[in-house]
Coordinates of C-alpha atoms in Angstrom, one line a residue:
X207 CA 89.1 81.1 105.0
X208 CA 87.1 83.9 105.1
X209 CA 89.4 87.8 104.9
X210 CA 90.0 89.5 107.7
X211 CA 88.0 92.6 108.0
X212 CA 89.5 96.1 106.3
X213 CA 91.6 98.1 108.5
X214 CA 90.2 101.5 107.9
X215 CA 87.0 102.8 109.1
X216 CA 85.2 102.8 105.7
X217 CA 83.0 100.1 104.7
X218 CA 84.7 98.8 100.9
X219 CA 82.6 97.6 97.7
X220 CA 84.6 96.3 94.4
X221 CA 83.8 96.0 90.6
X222 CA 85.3 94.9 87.7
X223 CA 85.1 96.9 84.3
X224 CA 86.6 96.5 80.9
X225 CA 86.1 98.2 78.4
X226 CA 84.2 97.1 75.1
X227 CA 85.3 97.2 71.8
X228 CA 88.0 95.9 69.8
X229 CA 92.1 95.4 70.7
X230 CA 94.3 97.1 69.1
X231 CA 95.7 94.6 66.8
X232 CA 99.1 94.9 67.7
X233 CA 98.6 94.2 70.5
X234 CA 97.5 90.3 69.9
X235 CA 101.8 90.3 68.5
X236 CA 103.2 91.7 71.8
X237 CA 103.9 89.1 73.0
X238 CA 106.4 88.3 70.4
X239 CA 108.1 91.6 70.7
X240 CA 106.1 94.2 69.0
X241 CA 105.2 97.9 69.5
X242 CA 104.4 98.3 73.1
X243 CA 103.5 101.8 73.0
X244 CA 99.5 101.8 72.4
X245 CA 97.5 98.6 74.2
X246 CA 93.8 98.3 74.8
X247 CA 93.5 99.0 78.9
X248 CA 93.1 95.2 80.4
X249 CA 90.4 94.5 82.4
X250 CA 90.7 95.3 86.2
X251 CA 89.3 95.5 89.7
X252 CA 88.5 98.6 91.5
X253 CA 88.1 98.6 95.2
X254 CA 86.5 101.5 97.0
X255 CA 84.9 103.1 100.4
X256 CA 81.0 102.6 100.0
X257 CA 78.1 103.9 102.1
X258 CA 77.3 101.9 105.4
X259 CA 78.7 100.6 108.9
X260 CA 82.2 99.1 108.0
X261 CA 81.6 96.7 111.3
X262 CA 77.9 95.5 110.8
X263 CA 78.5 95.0 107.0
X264 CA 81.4 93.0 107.1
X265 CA 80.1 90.7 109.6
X266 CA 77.1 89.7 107.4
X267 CA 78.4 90.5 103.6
X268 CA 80.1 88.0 102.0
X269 CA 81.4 87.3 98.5
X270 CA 83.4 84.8 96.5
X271 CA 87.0 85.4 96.4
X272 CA 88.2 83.4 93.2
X273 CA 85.7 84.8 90.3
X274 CA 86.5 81.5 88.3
X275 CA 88.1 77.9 88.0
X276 CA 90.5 79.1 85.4
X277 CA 92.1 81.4 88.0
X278 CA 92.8 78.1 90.1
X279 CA 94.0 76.0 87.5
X280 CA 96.9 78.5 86.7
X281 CA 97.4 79.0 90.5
X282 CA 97.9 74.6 90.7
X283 CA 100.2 75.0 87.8
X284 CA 102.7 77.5 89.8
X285 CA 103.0 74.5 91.5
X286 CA 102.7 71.5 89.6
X287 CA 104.1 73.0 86.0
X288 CA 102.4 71.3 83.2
X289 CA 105.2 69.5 81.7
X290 CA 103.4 66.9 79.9
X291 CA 99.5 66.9 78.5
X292 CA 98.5 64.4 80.8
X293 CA 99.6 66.3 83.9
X294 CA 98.1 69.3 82.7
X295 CA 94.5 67.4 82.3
X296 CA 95.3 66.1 85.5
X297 CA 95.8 69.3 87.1
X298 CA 92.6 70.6 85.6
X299 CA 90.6 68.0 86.8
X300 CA 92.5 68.6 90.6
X301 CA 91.3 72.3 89.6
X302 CA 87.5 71.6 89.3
X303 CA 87.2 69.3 91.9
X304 CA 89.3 72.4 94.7
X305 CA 87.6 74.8 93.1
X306 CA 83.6 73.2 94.2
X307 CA 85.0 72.9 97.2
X308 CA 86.9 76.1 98.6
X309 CA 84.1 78.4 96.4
X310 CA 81.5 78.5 99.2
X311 CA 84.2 79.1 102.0
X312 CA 87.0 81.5 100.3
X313 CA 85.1 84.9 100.8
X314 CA 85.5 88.6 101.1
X315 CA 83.6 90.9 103.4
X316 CA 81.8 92.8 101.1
X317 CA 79.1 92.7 98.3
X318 CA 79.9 93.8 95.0
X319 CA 78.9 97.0 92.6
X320 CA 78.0 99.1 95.7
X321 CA 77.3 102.4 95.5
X322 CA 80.6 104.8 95.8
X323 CA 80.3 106.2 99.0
X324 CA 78.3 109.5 99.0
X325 CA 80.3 112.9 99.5
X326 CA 78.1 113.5 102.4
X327 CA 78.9 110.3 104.5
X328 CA 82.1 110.7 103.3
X329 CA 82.4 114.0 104.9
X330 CA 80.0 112.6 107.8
X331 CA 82.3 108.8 108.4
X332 CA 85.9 110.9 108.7
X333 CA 84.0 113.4 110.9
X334 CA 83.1 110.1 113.2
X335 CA 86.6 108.7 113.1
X336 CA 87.8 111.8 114.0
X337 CA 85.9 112.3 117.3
X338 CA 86.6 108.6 117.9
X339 CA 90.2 108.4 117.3
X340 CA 91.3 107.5 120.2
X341 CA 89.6 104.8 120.8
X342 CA 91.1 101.5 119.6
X343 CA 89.1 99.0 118.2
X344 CA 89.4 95.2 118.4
X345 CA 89.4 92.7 115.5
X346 CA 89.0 88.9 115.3
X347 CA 91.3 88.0 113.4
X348 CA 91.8 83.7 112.1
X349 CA 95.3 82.3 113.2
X350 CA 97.1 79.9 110.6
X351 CA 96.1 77.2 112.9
X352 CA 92.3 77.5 112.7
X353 CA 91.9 79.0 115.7
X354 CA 90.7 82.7 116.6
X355 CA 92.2 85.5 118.7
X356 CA 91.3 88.8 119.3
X357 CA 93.7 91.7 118.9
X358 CA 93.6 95.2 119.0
X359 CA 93.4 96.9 115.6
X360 CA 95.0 100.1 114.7
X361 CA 93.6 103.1 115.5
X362 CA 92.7 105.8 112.8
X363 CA 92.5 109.6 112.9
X364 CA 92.1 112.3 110.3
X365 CA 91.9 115.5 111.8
X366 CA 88.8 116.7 109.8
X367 CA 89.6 120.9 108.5
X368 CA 88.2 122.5 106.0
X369 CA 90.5 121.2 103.0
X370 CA 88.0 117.8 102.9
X371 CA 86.8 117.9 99.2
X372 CA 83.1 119.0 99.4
X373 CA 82.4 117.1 96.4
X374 CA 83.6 113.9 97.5
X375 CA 86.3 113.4 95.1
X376 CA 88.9 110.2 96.4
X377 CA 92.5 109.6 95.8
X378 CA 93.6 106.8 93.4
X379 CA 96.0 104.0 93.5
X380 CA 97.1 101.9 90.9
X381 CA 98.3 98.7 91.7
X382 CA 99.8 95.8 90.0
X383 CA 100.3 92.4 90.3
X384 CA 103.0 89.8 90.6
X385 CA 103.9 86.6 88.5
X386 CA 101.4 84.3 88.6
X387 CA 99.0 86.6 89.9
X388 CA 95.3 88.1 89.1
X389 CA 93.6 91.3 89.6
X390 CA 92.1 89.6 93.1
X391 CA 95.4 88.1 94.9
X392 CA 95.5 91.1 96.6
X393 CA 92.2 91.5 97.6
X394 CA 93.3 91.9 101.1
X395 CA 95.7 94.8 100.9
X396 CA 93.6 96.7 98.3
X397 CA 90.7 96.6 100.5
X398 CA 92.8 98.0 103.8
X399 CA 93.6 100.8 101.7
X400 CA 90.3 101.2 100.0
X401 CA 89.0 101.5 103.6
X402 CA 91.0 104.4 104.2
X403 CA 89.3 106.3 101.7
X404 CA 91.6 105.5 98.3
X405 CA 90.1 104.2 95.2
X406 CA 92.5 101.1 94.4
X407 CA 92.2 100.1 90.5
X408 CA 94.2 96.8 89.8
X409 CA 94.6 95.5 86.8
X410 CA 94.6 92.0 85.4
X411 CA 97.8 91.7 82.5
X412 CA 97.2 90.4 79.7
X413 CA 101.0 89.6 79.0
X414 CA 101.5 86.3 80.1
X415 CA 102.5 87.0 83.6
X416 CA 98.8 86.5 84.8
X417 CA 98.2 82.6 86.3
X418 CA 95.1 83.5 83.7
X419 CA 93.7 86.6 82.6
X420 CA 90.1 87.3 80.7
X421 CA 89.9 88.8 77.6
X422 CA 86.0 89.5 76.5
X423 CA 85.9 89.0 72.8
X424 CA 83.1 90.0 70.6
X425 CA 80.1 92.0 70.4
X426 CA 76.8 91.6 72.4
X427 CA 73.4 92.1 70.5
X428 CA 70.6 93.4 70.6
X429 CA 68.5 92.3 73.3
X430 CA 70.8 90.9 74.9
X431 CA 72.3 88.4 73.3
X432 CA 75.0 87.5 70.9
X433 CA 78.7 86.4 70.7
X434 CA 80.3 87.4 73.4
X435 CA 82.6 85.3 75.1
X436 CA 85.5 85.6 77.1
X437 CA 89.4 84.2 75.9
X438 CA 91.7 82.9 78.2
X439 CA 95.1 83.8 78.3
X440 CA 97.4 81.7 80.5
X441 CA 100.5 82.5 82.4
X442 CA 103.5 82.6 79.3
X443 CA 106.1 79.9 79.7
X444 CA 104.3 77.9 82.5
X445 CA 105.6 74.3 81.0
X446 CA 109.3 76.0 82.1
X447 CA 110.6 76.5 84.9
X448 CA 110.7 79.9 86.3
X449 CA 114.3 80.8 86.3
X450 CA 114.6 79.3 82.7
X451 CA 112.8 82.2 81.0
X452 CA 115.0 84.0 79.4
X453 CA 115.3 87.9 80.9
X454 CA 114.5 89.4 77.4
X455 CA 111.0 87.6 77.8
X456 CA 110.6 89.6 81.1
X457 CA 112.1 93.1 79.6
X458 CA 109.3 92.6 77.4
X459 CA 106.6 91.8 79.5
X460 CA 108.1 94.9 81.2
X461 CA 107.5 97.0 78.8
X462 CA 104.0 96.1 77.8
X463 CA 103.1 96.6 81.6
X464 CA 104.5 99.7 81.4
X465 CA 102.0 100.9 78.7
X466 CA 98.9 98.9 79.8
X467 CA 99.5 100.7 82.9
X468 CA 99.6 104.3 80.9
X469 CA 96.3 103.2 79.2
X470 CA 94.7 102.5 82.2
X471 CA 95.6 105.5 83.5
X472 CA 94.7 107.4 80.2
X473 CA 91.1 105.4 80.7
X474 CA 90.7 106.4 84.3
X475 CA 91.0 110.2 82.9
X476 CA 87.9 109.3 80.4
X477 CA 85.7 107.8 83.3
X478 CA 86.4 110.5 85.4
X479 CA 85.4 113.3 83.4
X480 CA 82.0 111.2 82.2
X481 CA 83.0 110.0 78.7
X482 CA 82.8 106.3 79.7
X483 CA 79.0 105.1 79.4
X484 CA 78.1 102.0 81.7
X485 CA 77.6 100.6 78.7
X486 CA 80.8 100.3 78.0
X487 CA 81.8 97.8 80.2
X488 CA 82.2 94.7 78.6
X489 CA 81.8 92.8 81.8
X490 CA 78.4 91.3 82.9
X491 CA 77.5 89.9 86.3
X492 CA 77.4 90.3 90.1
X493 CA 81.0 92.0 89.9
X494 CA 79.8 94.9 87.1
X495 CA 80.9 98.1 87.5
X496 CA 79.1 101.1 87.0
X497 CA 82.1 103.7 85.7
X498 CA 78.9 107.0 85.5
X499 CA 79.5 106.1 89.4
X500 CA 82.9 107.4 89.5
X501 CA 82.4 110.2 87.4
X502 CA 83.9 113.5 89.1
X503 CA 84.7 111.6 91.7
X504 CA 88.5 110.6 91.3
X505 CA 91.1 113.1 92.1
X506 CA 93.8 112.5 89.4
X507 CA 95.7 114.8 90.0
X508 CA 98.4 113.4 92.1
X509 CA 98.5 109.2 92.0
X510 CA 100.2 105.9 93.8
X511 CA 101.4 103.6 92.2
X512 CA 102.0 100.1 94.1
X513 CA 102.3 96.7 93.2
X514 CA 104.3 93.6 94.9
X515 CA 107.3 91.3 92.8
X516 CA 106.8 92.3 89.4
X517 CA 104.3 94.3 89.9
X518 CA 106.8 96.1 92.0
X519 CA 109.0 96.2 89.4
X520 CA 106.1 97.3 86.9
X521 CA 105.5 100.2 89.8
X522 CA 108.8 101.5 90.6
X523 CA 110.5 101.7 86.9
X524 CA 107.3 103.4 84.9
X525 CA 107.4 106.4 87.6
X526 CA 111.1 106.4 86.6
X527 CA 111.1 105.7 83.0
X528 CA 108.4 107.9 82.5
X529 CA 110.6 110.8 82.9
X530 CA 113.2 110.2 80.4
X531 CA 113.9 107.4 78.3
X532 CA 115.9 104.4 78.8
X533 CA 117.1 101.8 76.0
X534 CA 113.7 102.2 74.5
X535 CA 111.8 102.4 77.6
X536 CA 110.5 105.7 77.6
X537 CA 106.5 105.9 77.2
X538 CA 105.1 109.2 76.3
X539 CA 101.2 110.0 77.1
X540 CA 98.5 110.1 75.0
X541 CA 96.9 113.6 74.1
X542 CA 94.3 112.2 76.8
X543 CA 96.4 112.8 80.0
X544 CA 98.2 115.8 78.6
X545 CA 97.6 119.0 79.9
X546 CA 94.3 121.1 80.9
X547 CA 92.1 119.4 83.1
X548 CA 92.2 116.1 81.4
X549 CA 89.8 114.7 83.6
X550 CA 91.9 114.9 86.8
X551 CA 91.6 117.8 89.6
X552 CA 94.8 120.0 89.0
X553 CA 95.9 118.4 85.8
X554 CA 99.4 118.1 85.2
X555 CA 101.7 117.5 82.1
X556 CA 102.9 114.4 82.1
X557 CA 102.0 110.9 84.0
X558 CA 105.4 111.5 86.5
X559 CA 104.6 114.7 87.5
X560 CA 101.2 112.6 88.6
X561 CA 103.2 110.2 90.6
X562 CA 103.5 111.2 94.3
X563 CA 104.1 108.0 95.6
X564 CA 105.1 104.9 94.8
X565 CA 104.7 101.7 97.8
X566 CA 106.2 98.1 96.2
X567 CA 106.0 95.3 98.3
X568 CA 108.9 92.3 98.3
X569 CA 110.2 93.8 94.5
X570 CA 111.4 91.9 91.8
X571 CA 113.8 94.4 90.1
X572 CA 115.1 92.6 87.5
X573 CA 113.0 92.8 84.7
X574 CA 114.6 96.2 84.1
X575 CA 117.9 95.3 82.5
X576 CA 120.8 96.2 83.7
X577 CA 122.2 99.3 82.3
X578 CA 118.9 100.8 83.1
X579 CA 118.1 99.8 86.9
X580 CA 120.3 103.3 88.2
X581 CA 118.4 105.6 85.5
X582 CA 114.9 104.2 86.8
X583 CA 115.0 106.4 90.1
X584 CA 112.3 108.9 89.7
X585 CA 111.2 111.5 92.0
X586 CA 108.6 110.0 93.7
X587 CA 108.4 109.3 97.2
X588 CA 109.1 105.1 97.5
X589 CA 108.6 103.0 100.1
X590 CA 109.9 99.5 99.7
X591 CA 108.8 96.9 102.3
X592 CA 110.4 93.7 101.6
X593 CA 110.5 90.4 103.4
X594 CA 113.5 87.8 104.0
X595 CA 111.9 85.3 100.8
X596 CA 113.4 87.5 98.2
X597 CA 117.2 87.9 98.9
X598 CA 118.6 86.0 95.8
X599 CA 121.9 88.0 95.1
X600 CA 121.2 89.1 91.7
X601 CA 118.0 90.7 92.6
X602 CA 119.8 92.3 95.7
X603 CA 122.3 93.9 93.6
X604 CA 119.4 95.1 91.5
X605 CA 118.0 97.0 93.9
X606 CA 121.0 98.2 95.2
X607 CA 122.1 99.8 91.7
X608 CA 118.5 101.1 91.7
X609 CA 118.7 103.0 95.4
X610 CA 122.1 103.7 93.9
X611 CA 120.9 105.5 91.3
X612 CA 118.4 107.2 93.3
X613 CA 120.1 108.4 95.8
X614 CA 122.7 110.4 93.5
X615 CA 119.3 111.8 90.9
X616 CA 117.9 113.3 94.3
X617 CA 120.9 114.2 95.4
X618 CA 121.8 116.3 92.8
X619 CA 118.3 117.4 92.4
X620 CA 118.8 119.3 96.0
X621 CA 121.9 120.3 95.2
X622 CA 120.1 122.1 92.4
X623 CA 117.6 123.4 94.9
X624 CA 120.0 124.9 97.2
X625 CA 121.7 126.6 94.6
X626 CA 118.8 128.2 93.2
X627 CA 117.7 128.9 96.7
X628 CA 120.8 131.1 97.5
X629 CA 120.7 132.7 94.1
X630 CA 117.1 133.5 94.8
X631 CA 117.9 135.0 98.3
X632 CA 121.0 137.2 97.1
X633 CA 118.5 138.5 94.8
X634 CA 115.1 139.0 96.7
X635 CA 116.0 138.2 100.5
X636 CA 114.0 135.9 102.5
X637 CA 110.3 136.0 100.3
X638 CA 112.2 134.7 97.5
X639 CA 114.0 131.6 99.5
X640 CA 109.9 131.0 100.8
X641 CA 108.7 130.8 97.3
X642 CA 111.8 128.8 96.1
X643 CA 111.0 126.5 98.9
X644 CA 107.2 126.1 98.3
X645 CA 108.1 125.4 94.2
X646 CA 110.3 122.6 95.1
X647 CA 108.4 121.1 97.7
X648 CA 110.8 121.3 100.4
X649 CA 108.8 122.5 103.8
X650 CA 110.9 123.5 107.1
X651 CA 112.3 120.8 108.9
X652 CA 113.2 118.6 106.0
X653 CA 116.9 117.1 105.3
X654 CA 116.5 118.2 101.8
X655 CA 118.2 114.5 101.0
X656 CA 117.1 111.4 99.3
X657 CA 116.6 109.6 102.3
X658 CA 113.8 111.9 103.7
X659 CA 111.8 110.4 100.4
X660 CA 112.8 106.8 100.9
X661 CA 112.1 103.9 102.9
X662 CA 112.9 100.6 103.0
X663 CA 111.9 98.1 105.2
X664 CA 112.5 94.1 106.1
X665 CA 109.7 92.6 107.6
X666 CA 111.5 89.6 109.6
X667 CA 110.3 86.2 109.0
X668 CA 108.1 86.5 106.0
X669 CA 108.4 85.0 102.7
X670 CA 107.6 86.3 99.2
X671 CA 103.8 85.3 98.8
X672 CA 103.0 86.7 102.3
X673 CA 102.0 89.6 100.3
X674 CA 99.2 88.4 98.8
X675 CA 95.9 86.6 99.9
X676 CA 97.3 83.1 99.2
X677 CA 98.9 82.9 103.0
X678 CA 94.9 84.0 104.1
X679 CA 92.6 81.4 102.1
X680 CA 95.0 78.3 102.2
X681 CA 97.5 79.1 105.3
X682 CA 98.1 74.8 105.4
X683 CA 98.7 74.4 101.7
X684 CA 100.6 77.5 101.9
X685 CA 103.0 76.4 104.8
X686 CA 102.9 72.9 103.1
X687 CA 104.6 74.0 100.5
X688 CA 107.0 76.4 101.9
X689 CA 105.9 79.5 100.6
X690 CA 104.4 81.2 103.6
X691 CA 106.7 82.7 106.7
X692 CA 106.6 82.5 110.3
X693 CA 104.8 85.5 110.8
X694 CA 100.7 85.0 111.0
X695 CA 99.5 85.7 108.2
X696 CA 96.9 88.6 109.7
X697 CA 99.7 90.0 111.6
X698 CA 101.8 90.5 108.6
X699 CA 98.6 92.0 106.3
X700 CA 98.3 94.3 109.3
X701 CA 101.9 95.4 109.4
X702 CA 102.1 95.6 105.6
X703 CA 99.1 97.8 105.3
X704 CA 99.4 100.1 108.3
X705 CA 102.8 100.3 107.3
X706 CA 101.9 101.7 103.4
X707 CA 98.7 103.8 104.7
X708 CA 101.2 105.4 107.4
X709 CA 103.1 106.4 104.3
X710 CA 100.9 107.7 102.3
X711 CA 99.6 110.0 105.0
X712 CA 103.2 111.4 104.7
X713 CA 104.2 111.7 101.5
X714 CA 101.1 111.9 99.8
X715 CA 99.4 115.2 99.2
X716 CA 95.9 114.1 98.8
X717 CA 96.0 111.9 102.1
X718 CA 96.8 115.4 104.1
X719 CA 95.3 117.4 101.5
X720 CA 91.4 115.4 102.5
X721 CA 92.6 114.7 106.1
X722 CA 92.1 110.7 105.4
X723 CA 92.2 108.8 108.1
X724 CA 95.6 106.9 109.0
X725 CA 96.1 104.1 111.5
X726 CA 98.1 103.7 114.4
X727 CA 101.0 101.1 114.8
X728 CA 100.9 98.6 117.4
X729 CA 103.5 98.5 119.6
X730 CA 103.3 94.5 119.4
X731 CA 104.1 95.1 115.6
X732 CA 107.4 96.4 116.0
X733 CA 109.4 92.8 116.4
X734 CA 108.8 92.3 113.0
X735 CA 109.9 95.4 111.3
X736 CA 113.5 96.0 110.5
X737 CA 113.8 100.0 109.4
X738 CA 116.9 100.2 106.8
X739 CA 119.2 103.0 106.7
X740 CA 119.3 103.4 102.5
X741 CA 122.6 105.2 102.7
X742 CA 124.1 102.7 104.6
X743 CA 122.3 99.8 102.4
X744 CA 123.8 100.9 98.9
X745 CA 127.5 100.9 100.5
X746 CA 127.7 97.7 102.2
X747 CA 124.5 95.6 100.5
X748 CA 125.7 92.5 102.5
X749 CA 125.2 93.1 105.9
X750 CA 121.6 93.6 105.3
X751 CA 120.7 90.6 103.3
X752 CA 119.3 88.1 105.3
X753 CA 120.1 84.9 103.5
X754 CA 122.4 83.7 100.8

C-alpha cells in the first residue's frame, strides 16, 4: 500500500498551508448562490523537488497518506451514501475502525516540510541527470495482486544550457481535484511531476465537492494556545445520489472553483514576493509549511493548470473563461496579479495570458452549461487524456462542443496571424514576417492550426478513478467495487504522468526555458494509449466513444 516511487529524478517533500485570518463572509452563503467573485484561498497541498538522493530517500522515508479519519468517512460515503442517520453512524464507526488499520500501511515516500531544494543542487541534480540520461533506471513497482515486479522506469534528460535559472526559481502547477476528492488523492501524480522539478500546489475546495475539507476557524493565542479549531465541511448533497443533483448546483460550484482558484493564484503572488510570514499559516503539525521557503523561488510567470473530472472541468473552462465572459462567468483579477512584477518573473496582465498549459485527466465537462462549453476554448496548449470510464453521452457531446469550439477560436486566431504576417512582409520583407512570427509564438515547422496545441488521448482499459491514488492504496476494494480498470494500476500512473510531463516539455516554456528533465516512453506503454485525431473527433464523435 505503500506509493510507488516518483518518476523524476528529484527527491519530493510536501506541506500544507492556509492562510490565517478570517473568511470573507460571503463566502460562508456561496453555497446558496452568492457572489463568487472574492473567496478566502482554501487550504492546500504543495508538492515540491527537495535536497537529497531521490533513490536512498524514498526507500527509507515514509509518511501517512490520509492526514485524517474525516477524509475516510466521506470516501465510505461515495460509496455507501448516508441515506438514513443510522447508516451514517454506521459508516463512521466502519470509518474509525479502517482508518486504525490502513494508517500505519497507506504511506508516501517522503517526509514532510523539507527544505525546497537549493538552487545549487538544483543546478547540480539536472547537471547529473543530464550526463546520465541514457541510462534507464529500474523501479519496483506493487502489482494489484500483492505481488512485485520489476520494470524499467523512464528515462529522463534535460540538456543542461545556460538558460537554467541561477537563482533556483521552479515552475508552478495548479491542480485541482475531482468530486469526492481531497487535496491528497492525487498524491501520486503530483509527486511525478513535482519530481521533475515543478512546484504542484493543490487545493482542497471548500464548496461541497470535497469528500471533506478543513476549514481552521479562530484565532491562536499567545503562547500558544487558544481557540483554534478546525470546521468540517462535507461533500454537498452526499445523502443524493450523484446524478440527482441538479446541474445549477454544479454551475455553481463551478464558479466558486473558478475564483478560489484565482485567489490562490493571487496568494501564490504574495508568497512569492515575501509578503506571506510563516506565521501566517494557520496550519500546525508535521505537514506545516514554511511559505519564507518559497519566497523568490516560484516562476509565475507562465502556469499549468491541471486537475482530473471536475477538476478538469474547473481547469480547462477558467483558462477559457478567463478571457472573456460567459453568462456570468467571467472572473477578473485582483490588483494583486495585475501588471508589474506582481510577484511572478515576467509579470503579465491578466491570469490567461499566465496559462501556458492546461493537462485534465478523464474531464467532466459538464458543469459548464451548455451555451457556454464552445466559448470556454482558450488559447492554452491542452492535453486531454481520458480513459474508457467516462463516455456517458452527454458528457461526450460536452466535450465535443468544447474541442468544437476550440478548434474554430484557434482557427481563426491563425487566420489572423497569417494575415497580419503577409501585411507585415508586403511592408518590411522577411525581418518583419520573423518578428510577426516570434510575437505570436509560432516557430518554423509548425502547422499553425489548432491541432498542433491539442491532444487528446484514450488510455484503453482504464476507468475513471484510475487517476487518483484510490486504485494504489486499496487495488482489492477498488476492483471490488468496480471502479478500477484492467490496466495495473502502476502502469497506468506511469503512462499518465510520462504522458503529461512529455507535454509540458513541449508546450511549456518554462520546462525548455530551465531545461527540466522529461522522461522517456516505454515502448511496452504504447498498447495502452490510443492517440485521437481532434479534427476527426469533433465530426464523427461516435466512432471514438468506446461504450454506450
Amino acid at each position: 500500500m505503500v506509493l510507488p516511487k516518483p518518476l523524476g529524478p528529484f527527491h519530493v517533500s510536501y506541506g500544507d498551508f492556509e492562510l490565517r485570518g478570517s473568511r470573507d463572509a460571503g463566502e460562508s452563503e456561496s453555497r446558496a448562490g452568492g457572489d463568487h467573485g472574492h473567496v478566502h484561498p482554501p487550504l492546500f497541498r504543495v508538492y515540491y523537488p527537495t535536497d537529497g538522493n531521490a533513490v536512498e530517500r524514498s526507500e527509507v522515508e515514509r509518511s501517512a497518506w490520509l492526514p485524517h479519519v474525516a477524509y475516510l468517512y466521506g470516501y465510505l460515503c461515495a460509496i455507501v451514501p448516508p441515506f438514513s442517520l443510522l447508516t451514517s453512524i454506521l459508516t463512521w464507526l466502519l470509518s474509525r475502525i479502517t482508518y486504525l488499520l490502513i494508517r500505519p500501511y497507506a504511506l508516501i515516500r517522503c517526509l514532510p516540510s523539507r527544505p525546497l531544494i537549493s538552487p545549487a543542487s538544483l543546478l547540480r541534480q539536472l547537471t547529473q541527470q543530464d550526463a546520465d540520461s541514457t541510462t534507464p533506471a529500474s523501479t519496483d513497482s506493487t502489482n494489484g495482486n500483492g505481488s512485485t515486479s520489476t520494470s524499467s522506469r523512464p528515462s529522463t534528460s534535460s540538456g543542461i544550457g545556460s538558460d537554467v535559472s541561477g537563482d533556483g526559481r521552479l515552475p508552478v502547477v495548479l491542480f485541482s481535484h475531482g468530486l469526492w476528492s481531497m487535496r491528497s488523492t492525487y498524491t501520486q501524480f503530483c509527486f511525478d511531476l513535482a519530481s521533475h522539478g515543478y512546484v504542484v500546489v493543490a487545493p482542497e475546495y471548500t464548496d461541497g465537492t470535497a469528500c471533506m475539507a478543513a476549514v481552521t476557524e479562530g484565532q491562536e493565542e499567545e503562547g500558544g494556545k487558544g481557540g483554534v479549531g478546525v470546521k468540517w465541511i462535507p461533500h454537498e448533497r452526499m445523502d443524493v445520489e450523484f446524478f440527482e443533483v441538479p446541474m445549477d448546483v454544479r454551475h455553481r460550484q463551478l464558479q466558486q472553483r473558478m475564483a478560489a482558484l484565482r485567489s490562490t493564484l493571487s496568494l501564490l503572488h504574495q508568497v512569492n514576493s515575501g509578503q506571506v510570514a510563516d506565521a501566517d499559516n494557520a496550519v500546525t503539525g508535521a505537514t506545516r509549511l514554511r511559505p519564507s521557503s518559497l519566497s523568490h523561488r516560484l516562476d509565475l510567470s507562465h502556469i499549468v493548470l491541471a486537475g482530473h473530472s471536475f477538476g478538469g472541468a474547473t481547469s480547462a473552462y477558467l483558462a477559457g473563461v478567463a478571457e472573456q465572459p460567459i453568462n456570468g462567468f467571467h472572473l477578473s483579477l485582483s490588483p494583486a496579479v495585475q501588471g508589474g512584477d506582481g510577484g511572478g518573473r515576467d509579470g503579465g496582465d491578466s491570469l490567461v495570458s499566465r496559462v501556458s498549459c492546461v493537462v485534465v485527466l478523464d474531464t467532466w465537462w459538464r458543469p459548464l452549461p451548455d451555451e457556454a462549453q464552445a466559448l470556454a476554448g482558450g488559447k492554452a496548449a491542452l492535453l486531454c487524456i481520458d480513459t474508457e470510464g467516462l463516455n456517458a453521452a452527454r458528457n461526450v457531446v460536452a466535450r465535443k462542443r468544447f474541442l468544437q469550439g476550440r478548434l474554430a477560436s484557434w482557427q481563426e486566431r491563425w487566420v489572423q496571424i497569417v494575415k497580419e504576417q503577409e501585411k507585415q512582409e508586403e511592408g518590411e520583407g522577411k525581418e518583419g514576417e520573423e518578428e510577426e512570427r516570434k510575437g505570436s509564438g509560432r516557430t518554423d515547422g509548425e502547422s499553425g492550426k489548432a491541432e498542433s496545441a491539442t491532444e487528446l488521448i484514450v488510455l484503453v482499459g482504464s476507468a475513471h478513478q484510475d487517476p487518483s491514488d484510490l486504485s494504489l492504496v486499496a487495488p482489492g476494494m477498488m476492483k471490488k467495487v468496480k471502479m478500477s480498470g484492467a490496466i495495473p494500476p502502476p502502469i497506468f500512473h506511469r503512462i499518465n504522468s510520462t504522458t503529461s510531463v512529455r507535454f509540458l516539455h513541449q508546450h511549456f516554456p518554462l520546462a525548455k526555458k530551465y531545461r527540466l528533465p522529461v522522461p522517456s516512453a516505454l515502448p511496452e506503454d504504447a498498447v495502452h494509449v490510443q492517440h485521437v485525431d481532434v479534427p476527426e473527433y469533433v465530426k464523427d464523435w461516435e466512432k471514438i466513444v468506446v461504450s454506450p
